XYZ file of N, CA, C and O in Angstrom:
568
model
N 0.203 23.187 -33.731
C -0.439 24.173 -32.868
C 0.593 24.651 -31.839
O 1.530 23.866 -31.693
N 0.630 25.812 -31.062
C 1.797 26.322 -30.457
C 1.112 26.141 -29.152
O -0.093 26.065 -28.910
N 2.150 26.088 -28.357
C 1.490 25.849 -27.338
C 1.535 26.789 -26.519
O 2.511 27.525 -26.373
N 0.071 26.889 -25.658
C -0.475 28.351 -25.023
C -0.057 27.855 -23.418
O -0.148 26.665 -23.113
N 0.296 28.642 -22.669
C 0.084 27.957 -20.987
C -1.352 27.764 -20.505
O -2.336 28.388 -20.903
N -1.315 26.835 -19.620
C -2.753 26.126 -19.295
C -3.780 27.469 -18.463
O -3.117 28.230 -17.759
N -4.620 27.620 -18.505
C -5.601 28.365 -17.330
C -5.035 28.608 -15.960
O -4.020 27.959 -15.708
N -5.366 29.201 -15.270
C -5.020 29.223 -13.864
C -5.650 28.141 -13.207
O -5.177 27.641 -12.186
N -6.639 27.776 -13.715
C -7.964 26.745 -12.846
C -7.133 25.202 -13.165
O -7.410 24.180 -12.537
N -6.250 25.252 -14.076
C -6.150 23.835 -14.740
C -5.233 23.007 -13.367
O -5.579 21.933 -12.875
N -4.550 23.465 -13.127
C -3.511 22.897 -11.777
C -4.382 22.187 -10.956
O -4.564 20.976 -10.835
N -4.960 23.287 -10.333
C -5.537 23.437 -8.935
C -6.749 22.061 -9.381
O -6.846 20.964 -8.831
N -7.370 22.479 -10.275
C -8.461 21.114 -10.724
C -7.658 19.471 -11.015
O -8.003 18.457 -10.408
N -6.883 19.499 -11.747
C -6.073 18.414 -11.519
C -5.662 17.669 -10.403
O -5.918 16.480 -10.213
N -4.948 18.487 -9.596
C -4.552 18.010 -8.308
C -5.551 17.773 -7.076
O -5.246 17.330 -5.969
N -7.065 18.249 -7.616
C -8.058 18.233 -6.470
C -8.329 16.448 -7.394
O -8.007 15.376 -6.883
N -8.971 16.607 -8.774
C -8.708 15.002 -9.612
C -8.103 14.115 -9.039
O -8.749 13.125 -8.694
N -6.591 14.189 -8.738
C -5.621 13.943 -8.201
C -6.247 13.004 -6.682
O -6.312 11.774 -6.676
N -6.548 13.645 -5.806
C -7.246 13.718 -4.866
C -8.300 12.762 -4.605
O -8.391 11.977 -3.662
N -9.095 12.949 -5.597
C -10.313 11.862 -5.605
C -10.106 10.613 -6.707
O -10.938 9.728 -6.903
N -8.758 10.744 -7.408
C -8.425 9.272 -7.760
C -7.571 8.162 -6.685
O -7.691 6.944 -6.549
N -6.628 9.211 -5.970
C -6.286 8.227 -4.225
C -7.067 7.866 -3.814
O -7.193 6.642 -3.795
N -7.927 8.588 -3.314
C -9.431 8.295 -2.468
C -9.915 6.700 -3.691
O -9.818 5.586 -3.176
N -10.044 6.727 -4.102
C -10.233 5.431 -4.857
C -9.173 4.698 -5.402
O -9.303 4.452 -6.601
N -7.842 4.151 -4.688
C -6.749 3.627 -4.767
C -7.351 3.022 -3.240
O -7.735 1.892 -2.937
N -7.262 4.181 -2.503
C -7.386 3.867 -1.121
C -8.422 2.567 -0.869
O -8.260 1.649 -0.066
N -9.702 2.802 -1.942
C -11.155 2.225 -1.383
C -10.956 0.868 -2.166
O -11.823 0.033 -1.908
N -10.180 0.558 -2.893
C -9.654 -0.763 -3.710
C -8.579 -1.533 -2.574
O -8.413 -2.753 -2.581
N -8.028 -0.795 -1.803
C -6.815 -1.400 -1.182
C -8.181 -1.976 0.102
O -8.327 -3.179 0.323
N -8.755 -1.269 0.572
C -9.692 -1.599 2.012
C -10.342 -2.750 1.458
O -10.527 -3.786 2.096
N -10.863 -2.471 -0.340
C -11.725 -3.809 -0.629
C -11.101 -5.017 -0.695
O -11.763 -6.054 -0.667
N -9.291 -5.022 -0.823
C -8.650 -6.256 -1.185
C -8.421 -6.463 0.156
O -8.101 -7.636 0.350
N -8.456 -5.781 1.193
C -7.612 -6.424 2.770
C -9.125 -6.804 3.735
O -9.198 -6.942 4.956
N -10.069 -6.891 2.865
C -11.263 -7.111 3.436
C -11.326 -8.526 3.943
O -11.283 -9.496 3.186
N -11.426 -8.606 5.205
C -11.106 -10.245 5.424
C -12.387 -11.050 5.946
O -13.262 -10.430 6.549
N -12.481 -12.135 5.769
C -13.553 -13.117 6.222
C -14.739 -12.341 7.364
O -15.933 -12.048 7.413
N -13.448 -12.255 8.220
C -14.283 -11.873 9.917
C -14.980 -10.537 9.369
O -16.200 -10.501 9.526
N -14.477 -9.612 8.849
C -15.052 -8.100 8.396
C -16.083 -8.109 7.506
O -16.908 -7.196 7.531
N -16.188 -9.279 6.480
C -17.127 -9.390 5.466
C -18.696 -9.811 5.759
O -19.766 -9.520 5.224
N -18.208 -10.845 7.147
C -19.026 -11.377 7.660
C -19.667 -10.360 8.800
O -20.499 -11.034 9.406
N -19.636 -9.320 9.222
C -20.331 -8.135 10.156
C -21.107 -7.552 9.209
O -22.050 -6.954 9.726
N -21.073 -7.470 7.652
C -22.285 -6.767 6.944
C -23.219 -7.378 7.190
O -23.265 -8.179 8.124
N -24.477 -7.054 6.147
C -25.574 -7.540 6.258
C -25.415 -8.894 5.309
O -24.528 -9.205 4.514
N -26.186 -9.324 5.565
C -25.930 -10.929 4.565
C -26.213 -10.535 3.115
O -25.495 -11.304 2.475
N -26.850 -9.777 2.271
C -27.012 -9.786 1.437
C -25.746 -9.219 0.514
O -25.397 -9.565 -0.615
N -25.281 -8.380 1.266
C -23.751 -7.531 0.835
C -23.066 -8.272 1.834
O -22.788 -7.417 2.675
N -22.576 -9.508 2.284
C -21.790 -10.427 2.477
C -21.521 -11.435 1.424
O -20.418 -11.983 1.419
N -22.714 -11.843 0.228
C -22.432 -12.134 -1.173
C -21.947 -11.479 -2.020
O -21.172 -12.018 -2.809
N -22.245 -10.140 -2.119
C -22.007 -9.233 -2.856
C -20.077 -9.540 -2.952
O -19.409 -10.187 -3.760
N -19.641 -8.631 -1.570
C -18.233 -8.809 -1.400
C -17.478 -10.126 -1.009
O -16.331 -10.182 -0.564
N -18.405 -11.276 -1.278
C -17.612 -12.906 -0.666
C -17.487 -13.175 -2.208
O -16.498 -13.877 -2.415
N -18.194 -12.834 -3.415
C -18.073 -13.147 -4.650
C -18.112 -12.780 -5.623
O -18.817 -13.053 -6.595
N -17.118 -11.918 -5.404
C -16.517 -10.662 -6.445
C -15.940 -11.799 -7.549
O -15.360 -12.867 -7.354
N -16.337 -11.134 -8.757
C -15.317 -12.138 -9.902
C -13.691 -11.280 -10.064
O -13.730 -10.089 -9.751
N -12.739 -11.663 -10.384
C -11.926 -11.483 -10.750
C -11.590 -10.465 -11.757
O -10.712 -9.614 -11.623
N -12.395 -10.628 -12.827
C -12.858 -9.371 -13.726
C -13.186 -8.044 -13.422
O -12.757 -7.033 -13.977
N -14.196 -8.153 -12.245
C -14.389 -7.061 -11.500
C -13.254 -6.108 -10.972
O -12.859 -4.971 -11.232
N -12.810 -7.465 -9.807
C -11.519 -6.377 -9.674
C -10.415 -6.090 -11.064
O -9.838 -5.232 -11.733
N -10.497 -6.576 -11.000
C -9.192 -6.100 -12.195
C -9.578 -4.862 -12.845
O -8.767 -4.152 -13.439
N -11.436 -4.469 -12.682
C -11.516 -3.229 -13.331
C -12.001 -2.053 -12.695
O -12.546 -1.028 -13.106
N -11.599 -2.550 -11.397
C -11.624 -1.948 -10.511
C -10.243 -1.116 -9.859
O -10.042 -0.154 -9.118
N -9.364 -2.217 -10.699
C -7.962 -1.727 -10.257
C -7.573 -0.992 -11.396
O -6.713 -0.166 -11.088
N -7.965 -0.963 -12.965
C -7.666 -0.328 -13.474
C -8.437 1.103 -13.544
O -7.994 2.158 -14.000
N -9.239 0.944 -13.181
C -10.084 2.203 -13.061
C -9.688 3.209 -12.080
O -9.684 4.367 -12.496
N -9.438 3.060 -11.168
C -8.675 3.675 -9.747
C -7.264 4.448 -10.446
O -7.016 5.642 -10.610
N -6.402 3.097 -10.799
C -5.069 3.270 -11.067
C -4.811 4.385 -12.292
O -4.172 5.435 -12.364
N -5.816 3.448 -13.414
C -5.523 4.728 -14.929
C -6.385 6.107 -14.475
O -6.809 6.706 -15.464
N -6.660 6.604 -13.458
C -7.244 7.352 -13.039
C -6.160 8.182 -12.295
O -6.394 9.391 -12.307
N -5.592 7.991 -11.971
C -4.306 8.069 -10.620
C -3.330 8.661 -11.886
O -2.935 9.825 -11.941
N -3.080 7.782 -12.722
C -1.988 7.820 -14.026
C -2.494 9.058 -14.620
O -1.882 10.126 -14.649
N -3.693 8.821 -15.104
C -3.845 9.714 -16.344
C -4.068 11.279 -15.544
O -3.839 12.247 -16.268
N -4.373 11.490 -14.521
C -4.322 13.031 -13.137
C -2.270 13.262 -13.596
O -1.898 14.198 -14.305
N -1.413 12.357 -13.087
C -0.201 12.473 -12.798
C 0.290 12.790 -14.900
O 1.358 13.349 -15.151
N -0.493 12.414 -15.876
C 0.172 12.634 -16.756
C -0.558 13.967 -17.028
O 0.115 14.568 -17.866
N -1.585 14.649 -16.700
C -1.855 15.869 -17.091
C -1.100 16.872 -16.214
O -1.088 18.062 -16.528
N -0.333 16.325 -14.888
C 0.168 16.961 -14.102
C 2.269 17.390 -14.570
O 3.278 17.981 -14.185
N 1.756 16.619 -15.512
C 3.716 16.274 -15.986
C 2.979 16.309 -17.495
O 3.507 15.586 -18.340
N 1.825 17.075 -17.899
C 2.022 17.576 -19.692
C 1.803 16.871 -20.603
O 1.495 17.297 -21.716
N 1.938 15.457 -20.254
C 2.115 14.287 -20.917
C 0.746 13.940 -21.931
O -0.302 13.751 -21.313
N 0.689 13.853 -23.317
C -0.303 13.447 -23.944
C -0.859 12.272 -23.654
O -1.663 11.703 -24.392
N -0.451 11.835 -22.535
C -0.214 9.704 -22.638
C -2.261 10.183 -22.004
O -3.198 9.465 -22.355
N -2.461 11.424 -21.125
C -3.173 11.638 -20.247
C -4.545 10.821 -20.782
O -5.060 9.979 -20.046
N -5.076 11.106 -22.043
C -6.280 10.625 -22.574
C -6.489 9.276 -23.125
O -7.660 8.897 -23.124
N -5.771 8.623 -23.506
C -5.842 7.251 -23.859
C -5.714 6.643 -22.380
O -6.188 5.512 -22.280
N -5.161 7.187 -21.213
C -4.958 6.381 -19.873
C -6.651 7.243 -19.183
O -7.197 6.583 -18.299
N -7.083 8.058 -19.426
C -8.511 8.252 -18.871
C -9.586 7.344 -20.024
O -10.713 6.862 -19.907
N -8.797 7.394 -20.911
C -10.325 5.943 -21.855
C -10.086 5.097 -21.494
O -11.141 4.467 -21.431
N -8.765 4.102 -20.896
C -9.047 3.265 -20.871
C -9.559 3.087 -18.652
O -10.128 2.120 -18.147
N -9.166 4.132 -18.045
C -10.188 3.835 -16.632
C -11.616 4.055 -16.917
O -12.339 3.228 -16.362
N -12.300 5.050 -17.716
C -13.481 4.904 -17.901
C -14.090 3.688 -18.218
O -15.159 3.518 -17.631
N -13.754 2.832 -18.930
C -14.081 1.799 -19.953
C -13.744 0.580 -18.739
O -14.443 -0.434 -18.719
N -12.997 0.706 -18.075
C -12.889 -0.193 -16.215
C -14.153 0.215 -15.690
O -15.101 -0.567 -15.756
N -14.287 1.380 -15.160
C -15.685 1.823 -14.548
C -16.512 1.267 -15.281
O -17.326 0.649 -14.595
N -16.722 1.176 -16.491
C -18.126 0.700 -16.801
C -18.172 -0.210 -16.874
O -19.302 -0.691 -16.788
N -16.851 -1.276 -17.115
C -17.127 -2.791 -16.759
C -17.374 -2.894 -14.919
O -18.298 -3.573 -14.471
N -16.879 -2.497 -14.446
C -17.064 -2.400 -13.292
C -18.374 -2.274 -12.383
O -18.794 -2.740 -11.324
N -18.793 -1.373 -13.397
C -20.882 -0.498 -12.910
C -21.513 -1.965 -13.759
O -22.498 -2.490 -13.239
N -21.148 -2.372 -14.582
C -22.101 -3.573 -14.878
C -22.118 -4.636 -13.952
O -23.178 -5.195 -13.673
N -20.720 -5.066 -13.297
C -21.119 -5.843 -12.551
C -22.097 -5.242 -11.263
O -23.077 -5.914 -10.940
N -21.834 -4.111 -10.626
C -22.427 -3.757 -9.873
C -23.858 -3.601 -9.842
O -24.481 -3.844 -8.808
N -24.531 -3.144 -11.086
C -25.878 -2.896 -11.683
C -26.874 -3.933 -12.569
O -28.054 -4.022 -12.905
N -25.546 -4.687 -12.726
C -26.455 -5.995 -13.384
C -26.293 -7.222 -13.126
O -27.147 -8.109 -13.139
N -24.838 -7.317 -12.812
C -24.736 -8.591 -12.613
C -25.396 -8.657 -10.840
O -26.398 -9.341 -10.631
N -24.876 -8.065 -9.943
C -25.428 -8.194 -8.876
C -26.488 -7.391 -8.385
O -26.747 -7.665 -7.213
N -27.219 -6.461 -8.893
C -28.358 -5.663 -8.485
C -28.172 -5.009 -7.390
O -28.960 -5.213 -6.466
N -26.971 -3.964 -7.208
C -26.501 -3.125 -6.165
C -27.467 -2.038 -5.936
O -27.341 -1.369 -4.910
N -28.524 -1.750 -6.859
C -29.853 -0.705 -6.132
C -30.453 -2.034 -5.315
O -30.210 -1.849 -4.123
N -31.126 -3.271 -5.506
C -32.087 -3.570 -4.808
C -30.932 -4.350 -3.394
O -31.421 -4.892 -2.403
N -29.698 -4.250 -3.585
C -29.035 -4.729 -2.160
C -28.933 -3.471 -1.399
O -29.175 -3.324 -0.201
N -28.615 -2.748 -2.090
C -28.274 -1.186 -1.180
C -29.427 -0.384 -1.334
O -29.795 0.327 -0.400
N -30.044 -0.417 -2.413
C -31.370 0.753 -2.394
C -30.968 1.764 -3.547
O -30.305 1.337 -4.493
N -31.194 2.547 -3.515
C -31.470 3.691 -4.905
C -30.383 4.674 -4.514
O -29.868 5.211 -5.495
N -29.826 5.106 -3.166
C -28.763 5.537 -3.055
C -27.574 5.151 -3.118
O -26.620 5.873 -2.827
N -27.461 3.621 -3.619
C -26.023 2.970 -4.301
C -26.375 3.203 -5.828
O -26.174 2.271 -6.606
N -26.884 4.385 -6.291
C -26.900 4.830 -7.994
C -25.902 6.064 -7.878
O -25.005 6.169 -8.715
N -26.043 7.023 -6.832
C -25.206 8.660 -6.823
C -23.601 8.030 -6.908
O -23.227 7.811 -8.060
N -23.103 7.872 -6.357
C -21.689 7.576 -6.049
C -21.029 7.177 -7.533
O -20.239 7.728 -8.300
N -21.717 6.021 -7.526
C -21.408 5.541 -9.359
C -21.799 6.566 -10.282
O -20.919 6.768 -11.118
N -22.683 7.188 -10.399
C -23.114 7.909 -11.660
C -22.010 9.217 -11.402
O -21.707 9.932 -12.357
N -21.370 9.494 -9.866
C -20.618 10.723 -9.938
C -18.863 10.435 -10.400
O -17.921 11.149 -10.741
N -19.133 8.750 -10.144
C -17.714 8.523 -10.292
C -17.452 8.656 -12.237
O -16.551 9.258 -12.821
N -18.844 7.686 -12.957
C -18.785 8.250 -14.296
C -18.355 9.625 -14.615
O -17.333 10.035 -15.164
N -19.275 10.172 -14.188
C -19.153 12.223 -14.601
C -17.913 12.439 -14.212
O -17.397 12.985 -15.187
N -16.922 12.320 -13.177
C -15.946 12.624 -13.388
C -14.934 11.850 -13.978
O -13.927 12.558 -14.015
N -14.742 10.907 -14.386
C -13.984 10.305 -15.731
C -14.584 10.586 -16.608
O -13.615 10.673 -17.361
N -15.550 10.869 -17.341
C -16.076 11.237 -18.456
C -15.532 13.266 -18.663
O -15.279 13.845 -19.720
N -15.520 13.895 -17.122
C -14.759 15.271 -17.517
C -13.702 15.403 -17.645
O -13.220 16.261 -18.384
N -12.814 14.313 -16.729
C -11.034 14.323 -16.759
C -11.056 13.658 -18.262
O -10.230 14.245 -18.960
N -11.841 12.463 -19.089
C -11.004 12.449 -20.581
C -11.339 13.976 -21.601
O -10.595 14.312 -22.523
N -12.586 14.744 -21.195
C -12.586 15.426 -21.968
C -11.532 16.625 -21.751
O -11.022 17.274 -22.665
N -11.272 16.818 -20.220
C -10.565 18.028 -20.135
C -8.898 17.562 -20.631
O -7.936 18.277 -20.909
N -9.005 16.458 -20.609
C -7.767 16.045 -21.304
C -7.716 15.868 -22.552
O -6.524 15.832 -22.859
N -8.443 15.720 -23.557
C -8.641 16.075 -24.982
C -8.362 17.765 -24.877
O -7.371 18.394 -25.250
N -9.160 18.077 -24.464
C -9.640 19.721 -24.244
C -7.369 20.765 -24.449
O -6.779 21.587 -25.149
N -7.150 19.928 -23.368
C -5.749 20.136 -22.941
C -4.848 19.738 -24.026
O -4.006 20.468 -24.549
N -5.115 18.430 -24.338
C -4.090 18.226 -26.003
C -4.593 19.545 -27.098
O -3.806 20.265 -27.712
N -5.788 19.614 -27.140
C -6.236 20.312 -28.353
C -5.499 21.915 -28.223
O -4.910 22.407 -29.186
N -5.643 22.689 -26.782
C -4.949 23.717 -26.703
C -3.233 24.119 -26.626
O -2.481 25.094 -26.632
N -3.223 22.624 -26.549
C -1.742 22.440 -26.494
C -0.721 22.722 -25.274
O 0.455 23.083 -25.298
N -1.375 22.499 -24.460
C -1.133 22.063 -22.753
C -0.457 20.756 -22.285
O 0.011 20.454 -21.187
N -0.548 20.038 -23.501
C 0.168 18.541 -23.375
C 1.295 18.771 -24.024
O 1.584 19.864 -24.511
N 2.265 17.371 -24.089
C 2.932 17.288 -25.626
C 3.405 16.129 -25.716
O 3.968 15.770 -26.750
């Protein structure tokens, strides 16, 4: 397939992507420097929540952030690597939303408004792998 130049919209959307995958680099770094004294000013019920995070969690928490971060910077540099590095942060997020939704019951600690945030963080990894398929297929990658 030959390759066409990207949209005008494609940049500008990337780099806003871009944007809201720091913003969640950022919110992983606040969750790891979270210390005793700080954990302990929540409410007690989300003082378990964040005193006994498994290990698993984070880790897919860090990949989710990070291959998120990666796969923005490889659509930003062309790179085909872009979609196999957005499947595999999606596939973090959802290990991630399980612990949050099942293993610890983050609606009945937080309420029904700890569902938006997660379901928006899905929708947008679920549009950055497609717009990155979307982008190999027109030949915007290589």
């Amino acid at each position: 397939m030959s390759a066409t130049p990207p949209k005008n919209w494609f940049k500008p959307t990337v780099w806003a992507a871009l944007v809201w995958n720091l913003l969640g680099v950022i919110a992983f770094i606040i969750q790891m420097m979270m210390t005793p004294e700080m954990i302990s000013k929540l409410p007690l019920d989300q003082q378990a929540a964040y005193s006994n995070i498994p290990i698993w969690s984070t880790i897919a928490f860090a990949i989710a952030v990070l291959g998120g971060t990666l796969g923005c910077l490889f659509l930003l540099a062309k790179n085909s690597l872009a979609a196999p590095t957005f499947t595999l942060s999606l596939g973090a997020i959802l290990i991630q939303q399980y612990y949050n939704f099942v293993v610890i019951n983050s609606i009945e600690l937080l309420g029904a408004s700890a569902v938006f945030m997660p379901i928006f963080v899905i929708i947008i990894a679920v549009a950055l792998l497609y717009l990155s398929i979307k982008a190999k297929q027109q030949g915007w990658l290589q």
